Each structure stands twice: as structure tokens, then as C-alpha cells.
JSON list of C-alpha atoms in Angstrom, two decimals:
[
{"chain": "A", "resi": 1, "resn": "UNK", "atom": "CA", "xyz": [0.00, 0.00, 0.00]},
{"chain": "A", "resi": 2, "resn": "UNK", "atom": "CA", "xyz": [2.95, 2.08, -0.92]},
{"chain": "A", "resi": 3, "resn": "UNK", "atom": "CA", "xyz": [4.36, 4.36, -3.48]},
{"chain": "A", "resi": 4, "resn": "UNK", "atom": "CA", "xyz": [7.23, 6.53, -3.28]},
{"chain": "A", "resi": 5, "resn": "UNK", "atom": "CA", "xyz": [8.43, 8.92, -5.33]},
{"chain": "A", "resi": 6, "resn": "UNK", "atom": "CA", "xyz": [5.42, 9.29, -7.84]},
{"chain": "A", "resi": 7, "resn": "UNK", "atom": "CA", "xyz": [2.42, 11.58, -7.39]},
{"chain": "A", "resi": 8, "resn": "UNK", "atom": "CA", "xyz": [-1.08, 9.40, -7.90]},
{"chain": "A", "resi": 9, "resn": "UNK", "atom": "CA", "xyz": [-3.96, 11.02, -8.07]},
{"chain": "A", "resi": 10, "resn": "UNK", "atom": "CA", "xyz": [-5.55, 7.41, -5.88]},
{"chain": "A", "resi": 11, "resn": "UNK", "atom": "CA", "xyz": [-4.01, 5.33, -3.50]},
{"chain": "A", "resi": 12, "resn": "UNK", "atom": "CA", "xyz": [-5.61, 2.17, -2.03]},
{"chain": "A", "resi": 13, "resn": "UNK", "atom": "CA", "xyz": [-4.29, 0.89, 1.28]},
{"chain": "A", "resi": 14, "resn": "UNK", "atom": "CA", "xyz": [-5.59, -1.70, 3.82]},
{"chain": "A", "resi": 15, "resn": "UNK", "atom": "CA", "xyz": [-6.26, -0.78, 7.13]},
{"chain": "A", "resi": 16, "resn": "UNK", "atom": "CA", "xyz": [-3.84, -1.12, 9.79]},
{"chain": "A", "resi": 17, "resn": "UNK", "atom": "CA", "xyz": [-0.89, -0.54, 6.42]},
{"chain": "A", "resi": 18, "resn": "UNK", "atom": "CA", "xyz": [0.97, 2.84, 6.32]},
{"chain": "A", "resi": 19, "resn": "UNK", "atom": "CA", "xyz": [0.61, 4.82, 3.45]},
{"chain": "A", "resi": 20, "resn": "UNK", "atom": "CA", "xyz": [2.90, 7.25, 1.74]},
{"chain": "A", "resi": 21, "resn": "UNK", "atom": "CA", "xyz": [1.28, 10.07, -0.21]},
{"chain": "A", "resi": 22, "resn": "UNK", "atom": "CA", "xyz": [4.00, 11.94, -2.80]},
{"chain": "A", "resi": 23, "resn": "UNK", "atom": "CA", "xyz": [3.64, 15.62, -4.32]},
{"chain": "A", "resi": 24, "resn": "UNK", "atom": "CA", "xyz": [6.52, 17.78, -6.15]},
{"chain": "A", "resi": 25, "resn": "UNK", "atom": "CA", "xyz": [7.07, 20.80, -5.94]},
{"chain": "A", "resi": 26, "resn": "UNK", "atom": "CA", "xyz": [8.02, 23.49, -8.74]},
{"chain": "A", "resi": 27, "resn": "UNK", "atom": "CA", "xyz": [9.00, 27.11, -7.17]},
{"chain": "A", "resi": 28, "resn": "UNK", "atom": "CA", "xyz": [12.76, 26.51, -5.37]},
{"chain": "A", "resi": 29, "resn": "UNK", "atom": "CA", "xyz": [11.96, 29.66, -3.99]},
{"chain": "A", "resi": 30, "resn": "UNK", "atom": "CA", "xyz": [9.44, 27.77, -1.28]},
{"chain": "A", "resi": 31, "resn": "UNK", "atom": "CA", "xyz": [10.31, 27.85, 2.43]},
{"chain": "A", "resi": 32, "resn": "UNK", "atom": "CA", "xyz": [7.19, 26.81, 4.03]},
{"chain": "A", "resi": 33, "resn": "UNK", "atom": "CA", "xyz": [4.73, 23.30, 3.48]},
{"chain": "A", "resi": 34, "resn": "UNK", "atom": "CA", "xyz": [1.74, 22.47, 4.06]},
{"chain": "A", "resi": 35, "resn": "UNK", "atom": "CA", "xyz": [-0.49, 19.26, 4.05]},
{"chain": "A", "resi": 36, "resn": "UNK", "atom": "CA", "xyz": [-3.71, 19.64, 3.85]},
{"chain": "A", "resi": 37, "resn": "UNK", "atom": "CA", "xyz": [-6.90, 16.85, 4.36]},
{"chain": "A", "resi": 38, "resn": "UNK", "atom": "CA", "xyz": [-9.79, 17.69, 2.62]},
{"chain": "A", "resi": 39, "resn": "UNK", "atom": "CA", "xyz": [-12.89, 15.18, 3.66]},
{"chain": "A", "resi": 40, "resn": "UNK", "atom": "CA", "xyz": [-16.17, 14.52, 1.50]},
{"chain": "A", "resi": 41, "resn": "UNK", "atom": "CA", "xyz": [-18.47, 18.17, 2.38]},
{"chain": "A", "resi": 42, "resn": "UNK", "atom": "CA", "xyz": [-16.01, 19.69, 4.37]},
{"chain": "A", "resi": 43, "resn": "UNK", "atom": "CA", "xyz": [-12.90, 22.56, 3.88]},
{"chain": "A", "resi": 44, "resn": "UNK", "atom": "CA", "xyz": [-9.26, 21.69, 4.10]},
{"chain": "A", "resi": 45, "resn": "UNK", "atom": "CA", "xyz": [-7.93, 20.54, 7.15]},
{"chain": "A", "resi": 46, "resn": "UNK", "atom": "CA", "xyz": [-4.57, 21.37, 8.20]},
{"chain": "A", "resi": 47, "resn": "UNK", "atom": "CA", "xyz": [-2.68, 17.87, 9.23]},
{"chain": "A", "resi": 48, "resn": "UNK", "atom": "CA", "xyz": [1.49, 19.13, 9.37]},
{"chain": "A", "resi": 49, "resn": "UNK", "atom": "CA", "xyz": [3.60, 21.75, 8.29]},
{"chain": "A", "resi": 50, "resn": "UNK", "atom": "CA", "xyz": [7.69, 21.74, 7.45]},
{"chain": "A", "resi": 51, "resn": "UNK", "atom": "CA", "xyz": [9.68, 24.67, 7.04]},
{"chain": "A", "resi": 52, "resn": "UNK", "atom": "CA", "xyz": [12.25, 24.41, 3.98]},
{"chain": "A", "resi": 53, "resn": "UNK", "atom": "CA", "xyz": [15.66, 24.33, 6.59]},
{"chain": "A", "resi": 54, "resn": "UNK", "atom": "CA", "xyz": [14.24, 21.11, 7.86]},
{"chain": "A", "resi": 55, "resn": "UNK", "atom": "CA", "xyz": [14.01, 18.01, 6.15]},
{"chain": "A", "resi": 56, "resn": "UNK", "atom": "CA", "xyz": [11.91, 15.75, 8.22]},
{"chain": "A", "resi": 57, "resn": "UNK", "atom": "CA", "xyz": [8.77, 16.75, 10.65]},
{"chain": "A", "resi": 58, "resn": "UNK", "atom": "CA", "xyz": [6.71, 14.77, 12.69]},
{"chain": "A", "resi": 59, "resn": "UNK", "atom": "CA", "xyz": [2.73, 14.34, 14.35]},
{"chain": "A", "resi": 60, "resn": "UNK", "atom": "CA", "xyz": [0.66, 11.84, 15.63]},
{"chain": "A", "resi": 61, "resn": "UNK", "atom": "CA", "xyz": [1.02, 9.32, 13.30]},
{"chain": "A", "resi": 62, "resn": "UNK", "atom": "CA", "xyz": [2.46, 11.33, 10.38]},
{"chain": "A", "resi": 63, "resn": "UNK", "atom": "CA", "xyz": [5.21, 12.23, 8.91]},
{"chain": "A", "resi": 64, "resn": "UNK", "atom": "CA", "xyz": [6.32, 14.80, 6.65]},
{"chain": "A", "resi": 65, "resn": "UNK", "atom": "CA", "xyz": [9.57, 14.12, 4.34]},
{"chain": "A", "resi": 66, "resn": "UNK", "atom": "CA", "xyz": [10.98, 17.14, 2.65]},
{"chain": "A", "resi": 67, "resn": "UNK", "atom": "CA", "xyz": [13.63, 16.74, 0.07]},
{"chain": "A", "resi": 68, "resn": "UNK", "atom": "CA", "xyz": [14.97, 20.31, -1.40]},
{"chain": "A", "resi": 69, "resn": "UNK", "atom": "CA", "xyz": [17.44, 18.74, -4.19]},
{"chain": "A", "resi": 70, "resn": "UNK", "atom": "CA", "xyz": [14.56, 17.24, -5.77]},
{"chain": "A", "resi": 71, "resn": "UNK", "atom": "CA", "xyz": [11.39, 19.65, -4.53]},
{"chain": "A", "resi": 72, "resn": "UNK", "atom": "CA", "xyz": [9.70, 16.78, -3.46]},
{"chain": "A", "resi": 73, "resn": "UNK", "atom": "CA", "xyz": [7.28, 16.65, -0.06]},
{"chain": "A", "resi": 74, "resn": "UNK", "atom": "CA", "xyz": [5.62, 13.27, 0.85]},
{"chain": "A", "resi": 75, "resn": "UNK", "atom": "CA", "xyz": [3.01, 12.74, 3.61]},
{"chain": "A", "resi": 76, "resn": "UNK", "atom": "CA", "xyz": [3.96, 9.29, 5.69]},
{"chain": "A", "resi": 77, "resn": "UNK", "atom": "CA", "xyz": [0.60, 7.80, 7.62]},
{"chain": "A", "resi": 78, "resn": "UNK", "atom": "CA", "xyz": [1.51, 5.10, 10.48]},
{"chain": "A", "resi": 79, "resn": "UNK", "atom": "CA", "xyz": [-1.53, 2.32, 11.12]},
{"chain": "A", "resi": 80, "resn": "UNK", "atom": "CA", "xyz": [-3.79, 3.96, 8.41]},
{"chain": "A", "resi": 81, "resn": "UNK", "atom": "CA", "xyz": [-7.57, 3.86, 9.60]},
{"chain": "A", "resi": 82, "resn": "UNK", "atom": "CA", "xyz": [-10.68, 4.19, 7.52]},
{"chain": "A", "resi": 83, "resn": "UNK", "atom": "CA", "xyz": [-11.18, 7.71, 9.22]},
{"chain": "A", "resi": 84, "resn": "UNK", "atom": "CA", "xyz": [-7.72, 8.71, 7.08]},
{"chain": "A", "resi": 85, "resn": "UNK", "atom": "CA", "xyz": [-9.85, 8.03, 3.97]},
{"chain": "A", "resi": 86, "resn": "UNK", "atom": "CA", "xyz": [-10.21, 11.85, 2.11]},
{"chain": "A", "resi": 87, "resn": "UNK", "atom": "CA", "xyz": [-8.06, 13.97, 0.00]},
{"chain": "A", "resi": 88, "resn": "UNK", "atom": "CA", "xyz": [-4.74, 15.01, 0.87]},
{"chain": "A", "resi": 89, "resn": "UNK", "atom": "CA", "xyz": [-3.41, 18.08, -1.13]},
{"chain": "A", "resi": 90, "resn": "UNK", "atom": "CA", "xyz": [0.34, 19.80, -0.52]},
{"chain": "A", "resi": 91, "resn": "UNK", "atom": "CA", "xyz": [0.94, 23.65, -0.24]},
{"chain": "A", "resi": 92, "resn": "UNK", "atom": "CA", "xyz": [3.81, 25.63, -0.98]},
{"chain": "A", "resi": 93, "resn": "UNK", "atom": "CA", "xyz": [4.38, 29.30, -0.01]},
{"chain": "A", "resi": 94, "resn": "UNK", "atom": "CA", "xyz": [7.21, 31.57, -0.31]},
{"chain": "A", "resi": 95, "resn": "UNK", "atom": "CA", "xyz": [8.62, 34.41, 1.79]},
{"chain": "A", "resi": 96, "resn": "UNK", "atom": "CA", "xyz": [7.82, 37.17, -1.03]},
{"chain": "A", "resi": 97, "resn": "UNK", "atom": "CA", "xyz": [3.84, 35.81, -2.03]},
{"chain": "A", "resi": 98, "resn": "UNK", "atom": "CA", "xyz": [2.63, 36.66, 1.65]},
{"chain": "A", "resi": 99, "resn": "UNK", "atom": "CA", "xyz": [-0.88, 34.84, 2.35]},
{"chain": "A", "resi": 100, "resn": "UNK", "atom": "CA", "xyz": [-0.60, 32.89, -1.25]},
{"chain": "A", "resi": 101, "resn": "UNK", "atom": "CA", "xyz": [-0.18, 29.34, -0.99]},
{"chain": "A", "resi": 102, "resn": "UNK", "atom": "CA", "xyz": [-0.33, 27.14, -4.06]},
{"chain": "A", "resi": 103, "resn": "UNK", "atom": "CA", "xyz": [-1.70, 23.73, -3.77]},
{"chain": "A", "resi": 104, "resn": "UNK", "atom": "CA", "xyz": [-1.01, 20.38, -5.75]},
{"chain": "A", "resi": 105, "resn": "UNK", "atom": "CA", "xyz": [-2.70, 18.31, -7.43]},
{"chain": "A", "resi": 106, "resn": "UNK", "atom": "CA", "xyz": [-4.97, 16.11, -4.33]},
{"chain": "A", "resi": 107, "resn": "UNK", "atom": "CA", "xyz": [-4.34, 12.58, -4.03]},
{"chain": "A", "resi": 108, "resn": "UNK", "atom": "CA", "xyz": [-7.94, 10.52, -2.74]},
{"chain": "A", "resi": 109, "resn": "UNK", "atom": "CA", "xyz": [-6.72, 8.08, -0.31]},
{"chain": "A", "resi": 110, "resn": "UNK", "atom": "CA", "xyz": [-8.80, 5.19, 0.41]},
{"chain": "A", "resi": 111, "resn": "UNK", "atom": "CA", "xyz": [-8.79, 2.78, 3.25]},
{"chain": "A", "resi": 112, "resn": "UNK", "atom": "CA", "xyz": [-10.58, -0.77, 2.81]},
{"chain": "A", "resi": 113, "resn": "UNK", "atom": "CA", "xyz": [-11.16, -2.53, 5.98]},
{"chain": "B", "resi": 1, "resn": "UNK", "atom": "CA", "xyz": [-13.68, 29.05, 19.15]},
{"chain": "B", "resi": 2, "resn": "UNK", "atom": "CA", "xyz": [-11.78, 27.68, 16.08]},
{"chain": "B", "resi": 3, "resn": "UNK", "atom": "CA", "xyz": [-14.52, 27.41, 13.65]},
{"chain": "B", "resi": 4, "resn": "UNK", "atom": "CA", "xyz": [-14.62, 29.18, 10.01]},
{"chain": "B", "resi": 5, "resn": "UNK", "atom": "CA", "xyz": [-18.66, 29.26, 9.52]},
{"chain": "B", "resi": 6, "resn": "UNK", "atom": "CA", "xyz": [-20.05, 30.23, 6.11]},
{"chain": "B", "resi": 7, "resn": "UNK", "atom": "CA", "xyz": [-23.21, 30.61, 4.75]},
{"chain": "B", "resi": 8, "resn": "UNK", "atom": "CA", "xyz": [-25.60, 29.45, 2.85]},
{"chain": "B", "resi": 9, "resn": "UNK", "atom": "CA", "xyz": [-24.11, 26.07, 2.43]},
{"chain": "B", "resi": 10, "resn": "UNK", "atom": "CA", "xyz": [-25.69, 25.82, -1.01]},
{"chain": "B", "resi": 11, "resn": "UNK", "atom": "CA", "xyz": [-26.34, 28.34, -3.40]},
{"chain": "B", "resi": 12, "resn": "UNK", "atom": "CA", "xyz": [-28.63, 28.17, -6.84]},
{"chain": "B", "resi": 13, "resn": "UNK", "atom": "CA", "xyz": [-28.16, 31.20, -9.04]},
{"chain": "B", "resi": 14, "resn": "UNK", "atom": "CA", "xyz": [-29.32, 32.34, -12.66]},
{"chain": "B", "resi": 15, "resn": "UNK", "atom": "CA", "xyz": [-26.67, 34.42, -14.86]},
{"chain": "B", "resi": 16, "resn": "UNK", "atom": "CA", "xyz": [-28.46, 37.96, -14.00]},
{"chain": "B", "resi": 17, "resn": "UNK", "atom": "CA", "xyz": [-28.88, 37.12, -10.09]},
{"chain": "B", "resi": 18, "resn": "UNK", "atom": "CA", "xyz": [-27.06, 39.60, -7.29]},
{"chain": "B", "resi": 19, "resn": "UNK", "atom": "CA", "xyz": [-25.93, 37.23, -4.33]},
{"chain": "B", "resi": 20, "resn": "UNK", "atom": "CA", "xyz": [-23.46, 37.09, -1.84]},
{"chain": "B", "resi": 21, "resn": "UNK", "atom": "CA", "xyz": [-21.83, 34.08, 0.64]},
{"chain": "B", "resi": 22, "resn": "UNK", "atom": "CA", "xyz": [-20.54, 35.12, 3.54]},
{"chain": "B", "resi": 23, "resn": "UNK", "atom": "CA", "xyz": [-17.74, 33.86, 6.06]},
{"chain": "B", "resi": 24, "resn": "UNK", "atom": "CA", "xyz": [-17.35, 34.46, 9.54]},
{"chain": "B", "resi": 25, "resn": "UNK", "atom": "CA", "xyz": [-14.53, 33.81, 11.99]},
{"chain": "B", "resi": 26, "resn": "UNK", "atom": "CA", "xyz": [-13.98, 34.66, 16.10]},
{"chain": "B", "resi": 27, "resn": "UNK", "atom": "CA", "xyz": [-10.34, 33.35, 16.60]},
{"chain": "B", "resi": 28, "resn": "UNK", "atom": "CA", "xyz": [-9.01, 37.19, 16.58]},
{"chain": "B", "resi": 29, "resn": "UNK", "atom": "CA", "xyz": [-7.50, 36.57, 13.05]},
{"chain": "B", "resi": 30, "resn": "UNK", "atom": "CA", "xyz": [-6.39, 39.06, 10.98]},
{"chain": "B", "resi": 31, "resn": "UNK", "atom": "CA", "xyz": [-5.90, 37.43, 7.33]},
{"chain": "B", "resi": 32, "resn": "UNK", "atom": "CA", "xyz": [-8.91, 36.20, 5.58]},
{"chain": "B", "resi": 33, "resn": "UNK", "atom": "CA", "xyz": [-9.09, 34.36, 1.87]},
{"chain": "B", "resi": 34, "resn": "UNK", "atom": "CA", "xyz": [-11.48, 32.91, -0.41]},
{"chain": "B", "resi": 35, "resn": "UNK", "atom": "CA", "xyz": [-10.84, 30.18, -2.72]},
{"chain": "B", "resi": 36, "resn": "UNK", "atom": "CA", "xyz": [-12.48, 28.23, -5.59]},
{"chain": "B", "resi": 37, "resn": "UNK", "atom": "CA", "xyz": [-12.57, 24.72, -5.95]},
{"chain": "B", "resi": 38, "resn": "UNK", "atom": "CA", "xyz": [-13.66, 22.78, -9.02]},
{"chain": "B", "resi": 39, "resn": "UNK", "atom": "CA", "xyz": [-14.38, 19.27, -8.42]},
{"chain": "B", "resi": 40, "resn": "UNK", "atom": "CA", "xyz": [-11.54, 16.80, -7.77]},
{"chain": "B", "resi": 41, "resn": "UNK", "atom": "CA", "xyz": [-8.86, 19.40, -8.30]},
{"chain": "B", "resi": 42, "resn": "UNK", "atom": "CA", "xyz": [-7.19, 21.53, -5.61]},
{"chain": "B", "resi": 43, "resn": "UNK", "atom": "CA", "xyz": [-8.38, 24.78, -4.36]},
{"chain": "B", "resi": 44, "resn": "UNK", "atom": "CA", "xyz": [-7.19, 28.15, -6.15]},
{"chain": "B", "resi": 45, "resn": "UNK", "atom": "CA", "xyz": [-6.54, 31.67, -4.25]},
{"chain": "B", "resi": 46, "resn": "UNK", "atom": "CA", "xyz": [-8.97, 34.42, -5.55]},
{"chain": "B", "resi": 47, "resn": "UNK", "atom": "CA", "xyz": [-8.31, 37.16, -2.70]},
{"chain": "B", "resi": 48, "resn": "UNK", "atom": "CA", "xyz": [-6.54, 37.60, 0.59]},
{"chain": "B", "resi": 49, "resn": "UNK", "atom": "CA", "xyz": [-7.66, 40.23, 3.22]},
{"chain": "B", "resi": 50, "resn": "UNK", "atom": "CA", "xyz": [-4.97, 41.54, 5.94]},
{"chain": "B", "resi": 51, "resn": "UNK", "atom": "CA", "xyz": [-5.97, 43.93, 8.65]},
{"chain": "B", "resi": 52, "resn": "UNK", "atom": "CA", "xyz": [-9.53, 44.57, 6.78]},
{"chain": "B", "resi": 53, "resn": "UNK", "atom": "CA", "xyz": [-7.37, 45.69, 3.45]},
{"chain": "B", "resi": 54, "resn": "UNK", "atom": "CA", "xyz": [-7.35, 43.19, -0.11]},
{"chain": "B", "resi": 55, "resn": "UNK", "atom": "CA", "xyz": [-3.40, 42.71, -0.31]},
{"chain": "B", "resi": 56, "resn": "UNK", "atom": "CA", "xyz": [-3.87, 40.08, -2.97]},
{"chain": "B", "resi": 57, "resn": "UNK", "atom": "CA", "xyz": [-5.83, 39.82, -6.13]},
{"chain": "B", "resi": 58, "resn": "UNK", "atom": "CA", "xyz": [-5.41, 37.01, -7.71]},
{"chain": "B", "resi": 59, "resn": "UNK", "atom": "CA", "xyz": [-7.27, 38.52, -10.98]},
{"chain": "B", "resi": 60, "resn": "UNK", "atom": "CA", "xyz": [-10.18, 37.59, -10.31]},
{"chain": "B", "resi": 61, "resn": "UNK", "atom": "CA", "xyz": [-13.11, 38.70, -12.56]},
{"chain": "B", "resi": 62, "resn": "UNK", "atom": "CA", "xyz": [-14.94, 41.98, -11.52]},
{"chain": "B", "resi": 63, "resn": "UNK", "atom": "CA", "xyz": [-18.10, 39.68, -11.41]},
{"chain": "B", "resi": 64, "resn": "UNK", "atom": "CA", "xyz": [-16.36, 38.31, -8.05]},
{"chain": "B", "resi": 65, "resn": "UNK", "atom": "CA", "xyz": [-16.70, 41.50, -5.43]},
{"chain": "B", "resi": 66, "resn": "UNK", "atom": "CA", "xyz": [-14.60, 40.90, -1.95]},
{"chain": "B", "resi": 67, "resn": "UNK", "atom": "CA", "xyz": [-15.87, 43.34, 0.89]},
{"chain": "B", "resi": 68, "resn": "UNK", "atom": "CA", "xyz": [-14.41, 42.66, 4.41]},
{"chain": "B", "resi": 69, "resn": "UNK", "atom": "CA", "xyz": [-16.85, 44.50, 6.95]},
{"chain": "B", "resi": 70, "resn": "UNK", "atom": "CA", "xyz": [-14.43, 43.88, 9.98]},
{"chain": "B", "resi": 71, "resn": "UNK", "atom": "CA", "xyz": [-11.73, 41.63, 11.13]},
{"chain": "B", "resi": 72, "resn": "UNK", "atom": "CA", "xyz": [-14.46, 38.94, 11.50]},
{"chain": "B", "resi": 73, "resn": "UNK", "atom": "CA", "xyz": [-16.56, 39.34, 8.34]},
{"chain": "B", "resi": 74, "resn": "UNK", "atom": "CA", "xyz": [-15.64, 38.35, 4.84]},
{"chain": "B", "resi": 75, "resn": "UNK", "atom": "CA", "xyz": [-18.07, 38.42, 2.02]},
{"chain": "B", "resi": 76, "resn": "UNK", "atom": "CA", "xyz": [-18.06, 37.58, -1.59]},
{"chain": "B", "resi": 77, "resn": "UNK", "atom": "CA", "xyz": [-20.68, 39.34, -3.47]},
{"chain": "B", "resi": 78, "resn": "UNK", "atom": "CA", "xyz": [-21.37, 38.02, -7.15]},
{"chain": "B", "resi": 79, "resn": "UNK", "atom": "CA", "xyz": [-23.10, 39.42, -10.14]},
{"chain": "B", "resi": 80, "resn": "UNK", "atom": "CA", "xyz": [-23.48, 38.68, -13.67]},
{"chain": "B", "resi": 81, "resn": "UNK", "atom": "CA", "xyz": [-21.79, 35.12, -13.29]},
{"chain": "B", "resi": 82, "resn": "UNK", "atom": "CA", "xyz": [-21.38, 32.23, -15.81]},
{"chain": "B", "resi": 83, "resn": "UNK", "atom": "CA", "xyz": [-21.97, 28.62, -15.51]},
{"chain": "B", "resi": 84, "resn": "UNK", "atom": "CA", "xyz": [-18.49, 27.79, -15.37]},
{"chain": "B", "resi": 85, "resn": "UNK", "atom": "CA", "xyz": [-18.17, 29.85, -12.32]},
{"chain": "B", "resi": 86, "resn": "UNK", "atom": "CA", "xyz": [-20.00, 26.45, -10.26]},
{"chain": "B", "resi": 87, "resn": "UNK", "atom": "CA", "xyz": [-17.55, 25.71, -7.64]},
{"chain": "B", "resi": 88, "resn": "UNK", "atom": "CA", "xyz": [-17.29, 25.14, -4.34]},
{"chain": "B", "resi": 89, "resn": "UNK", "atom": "CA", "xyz": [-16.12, 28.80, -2.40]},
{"chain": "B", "resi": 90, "resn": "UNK", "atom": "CA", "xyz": [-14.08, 28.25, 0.28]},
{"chain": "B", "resi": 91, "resn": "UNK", "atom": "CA", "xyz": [-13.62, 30.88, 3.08]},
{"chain": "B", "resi": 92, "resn": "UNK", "atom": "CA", "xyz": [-10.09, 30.16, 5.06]},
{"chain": "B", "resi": 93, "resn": "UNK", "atom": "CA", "xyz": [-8.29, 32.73, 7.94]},
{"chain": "B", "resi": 94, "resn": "UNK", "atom": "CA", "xyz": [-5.44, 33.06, 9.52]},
{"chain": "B", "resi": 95, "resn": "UNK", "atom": "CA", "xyz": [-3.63, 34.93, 12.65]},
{"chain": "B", "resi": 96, "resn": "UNK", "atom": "CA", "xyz": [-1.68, 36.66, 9.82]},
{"chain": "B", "resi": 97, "resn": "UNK", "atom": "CA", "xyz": [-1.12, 36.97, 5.94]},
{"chain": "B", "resi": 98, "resn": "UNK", "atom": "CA", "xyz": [2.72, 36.65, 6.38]},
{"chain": "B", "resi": 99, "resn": "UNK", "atom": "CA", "xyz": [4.10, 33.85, 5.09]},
{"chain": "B", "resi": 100, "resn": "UNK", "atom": "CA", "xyz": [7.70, 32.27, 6.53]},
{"chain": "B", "resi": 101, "resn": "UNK", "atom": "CA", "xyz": [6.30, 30.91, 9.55]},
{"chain": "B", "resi": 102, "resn": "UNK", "atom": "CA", "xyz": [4.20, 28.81, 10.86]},
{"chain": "B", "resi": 103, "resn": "UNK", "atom": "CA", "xyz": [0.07, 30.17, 9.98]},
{"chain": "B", "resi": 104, "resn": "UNK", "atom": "CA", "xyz": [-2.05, 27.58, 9.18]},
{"chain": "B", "resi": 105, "resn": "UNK", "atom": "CA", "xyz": [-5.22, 28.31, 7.65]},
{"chain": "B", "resi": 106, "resn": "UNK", "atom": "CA", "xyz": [-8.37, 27.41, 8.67]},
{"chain": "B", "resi": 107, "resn": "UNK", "atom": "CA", "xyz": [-11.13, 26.68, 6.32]},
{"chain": "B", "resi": 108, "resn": "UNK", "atom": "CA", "xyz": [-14.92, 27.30, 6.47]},
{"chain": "B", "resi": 109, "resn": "UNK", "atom": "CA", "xyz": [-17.23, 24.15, 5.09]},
{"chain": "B", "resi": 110, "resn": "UNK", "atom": "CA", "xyz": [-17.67, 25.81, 1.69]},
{"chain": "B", "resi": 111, "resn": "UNK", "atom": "CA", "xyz": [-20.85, 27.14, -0.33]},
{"chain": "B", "resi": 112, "resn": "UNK", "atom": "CA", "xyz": [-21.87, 25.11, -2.67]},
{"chain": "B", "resi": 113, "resn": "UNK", "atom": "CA", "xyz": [-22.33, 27.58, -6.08]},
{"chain": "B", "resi": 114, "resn": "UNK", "atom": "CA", "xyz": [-24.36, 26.37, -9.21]},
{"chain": "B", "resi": 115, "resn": "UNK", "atom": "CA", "xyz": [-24.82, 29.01, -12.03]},
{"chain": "B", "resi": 116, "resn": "UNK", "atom": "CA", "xyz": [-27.64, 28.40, -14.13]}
]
């Protein structure tokens, strides 16, 4: 229930599997990340942020990989649970675009019992 | 209180109709945005309020009109629109508009828009 390195726009995981959730990045210029979790009827839900002079952040249960060289972000879920099922969309934001964050491309995870 | 509320939750409109959706927010923030989001693709900035003033536009039609009462209102008034304009509006604040540090947005529910 894997992938790394590749953006899908669906990933399929059992429960009780971790998942791993990829987006890239285009602006070098970005210093500050964002994943979102967007569930059926509802706004955006912040989940964990990473500043750029970091490479690795964690939560409960997530983690959040930066990799600069590459502008590449991926969102790590531990034990995933059917509640985890929703879209998960990355933001970028830079230092001189105050208040503008750009989001990627949502990937709709799903979580089969 | 960290709630974004907006109303109405859905909103039917023909091409010559005046209406407006409206967001409301009591955590003391000071940056407010809307967004549009088209089904199954992310959402995209239209306008970004700090202290009460627009600071970004993100050129947004003129049928789109932003008005920010006070530091707890945010309204999007809309006239004229077309049919591709159906989205879902997203209202979203934060403590500030700065970016380079941590200021996570919070997000209303949405209204629902259909242009007919």
C-alpha cells in the first residue's frame, strides 16, 4: 500500500498498512509546506507543516519528508484507519507571495477494511 | 472558538442574479481568503484580506466582489456570473497573511455555487 516517489492522483491501502502520499514541488523559492486533508463536504484541514531548513517533521502518526534537491514533499501515515480516507493536497508558499499558498494536485486516499 | 462558519451552504443562481456568501470567523484573526474549488482538483486563491485591506488579487473577474466588513466578516458578493463559475467557495483565515512561519489556515465548510 505504498508508493514513493510518484504523485497518484488514488491510493488504495488496507487498514492497519501505512501509506505514503508523494507531491513535487516546482517554485525553489518555497520555504514553508503544508499538508492539507480535505474530507467529503467539508474545507481543508490542516494535518502538518515543514519549514524548507528542515528536512523531516513529525505528528501523531504522520510524517512529513521534505527533500529540497529534488522539490519533493511526501506525507507518511503510520496504522492507516478508515477515518484517514479523504483527500490530501500539498501547499507551498514563499517568503515574497505573503498569504498565497499554491496547492497540488490532491491525491484521494482510500482505506478498505 | 476555532470554527470558520459560512453561509448558505448551497447556493442556486441564474446568470443575472445579485448574491453574496458570507464567512465568519472569532479566533481574533487578521488574514482572511477565499478560494475556488472545481471538483476533484485543488483549491485556487482568488483574494486575501490583511488587517480589513485586499493585499492580494489574484485577478479575479470583476463579477467576483470581496468586501471585508471587519476583522471577523468576509463576504463575496457576485453578479453577472457564468456557468463555469460552479464551484465550491471556500472561506479560510489566519492569525496573519505573512508567510515564513508557521500560519495555518483554517477553512470554512464551503458554499456550494451552481450558475444556471
Amino acid at each position: 500500500g505504498e508508493s514513493v516517489g510518484l504523485h497518484l492522483p488514488t491510493l488504495s491501502v488496507q487498514e492497519g498498512d501505512n501509506s505514503i502520499i508523494n507531491c513535487a514541488y516546482s517554485n525553489s523559492a518555497s520555504d514553508y509546506f503544508i499538508w492539507y486533508k480535505q474530507e467529503s463536504g467539508k474545507g481543508p484541514q490542516f494535518i502538518i507543516d515543514i519549514r524548507s531548513n528542515m528536512d523531516k517533521r513529525q505528528g501523531q502518526r504522520v510524517t512529513v519528508l521534505l527533500n529540497k534537491t529534488v522539490k519533493h514533499l511526501s506525507l507518511q501515515i503510520a496504522a492507516t484507519q478508515p477515518g484517514d480516507s479523504a483527500v490530501y493536497f500539498c501547499a507551498e508558499t514563499t517568503n515574497t507571495n505573503a498569504g498565497k499558498s499554491t496547492f497540488g494536485d490532491g491525491t484521494t486516499l482510500t482505506v478498505k477494511p | 472558538d476555532t470554527e470558520v462558519t459560512q453561509t448558505p451552504k448551497h447556493l442556486v443562481m441564474g446568470m443575472t442574479n445579485k448574491k453574496s456568501l458570507k464567512c465568519e470567523q472569532h479566533m481574533g484573526h487578521r488574514a482572511m481568503y477565499w478560494y475556488k474549488q472545481k471538483a476533484k482538483k485543488p483549491p485556487e486563491l482568488m483574494f486575501v484580506y490583511s488587517y480589513e485591506k485586499l493585499s492580494i488579487n489574484e485577478s479575479v473577474p470583476s463579477r467576483f466582489s470581496p468586501e471585508c466588513p471587519n476583522s471577523s466578516l468576509l463576504n463575496l458578493h457576485l453578479h453577472a456570473l457564468q456557468p463555469e463559475d460552479s464551484a465550491l467557495y471556500l472561506c479560510a483565515s489566519s492569525q496573519e497573511s505573512f508567510s515564513g512561519r508557521d500560519n495555518e489556515q483554517f477553512f470554512g465548510p464551503g458554499t456550494r455555487l451552481t450558475v444556471l
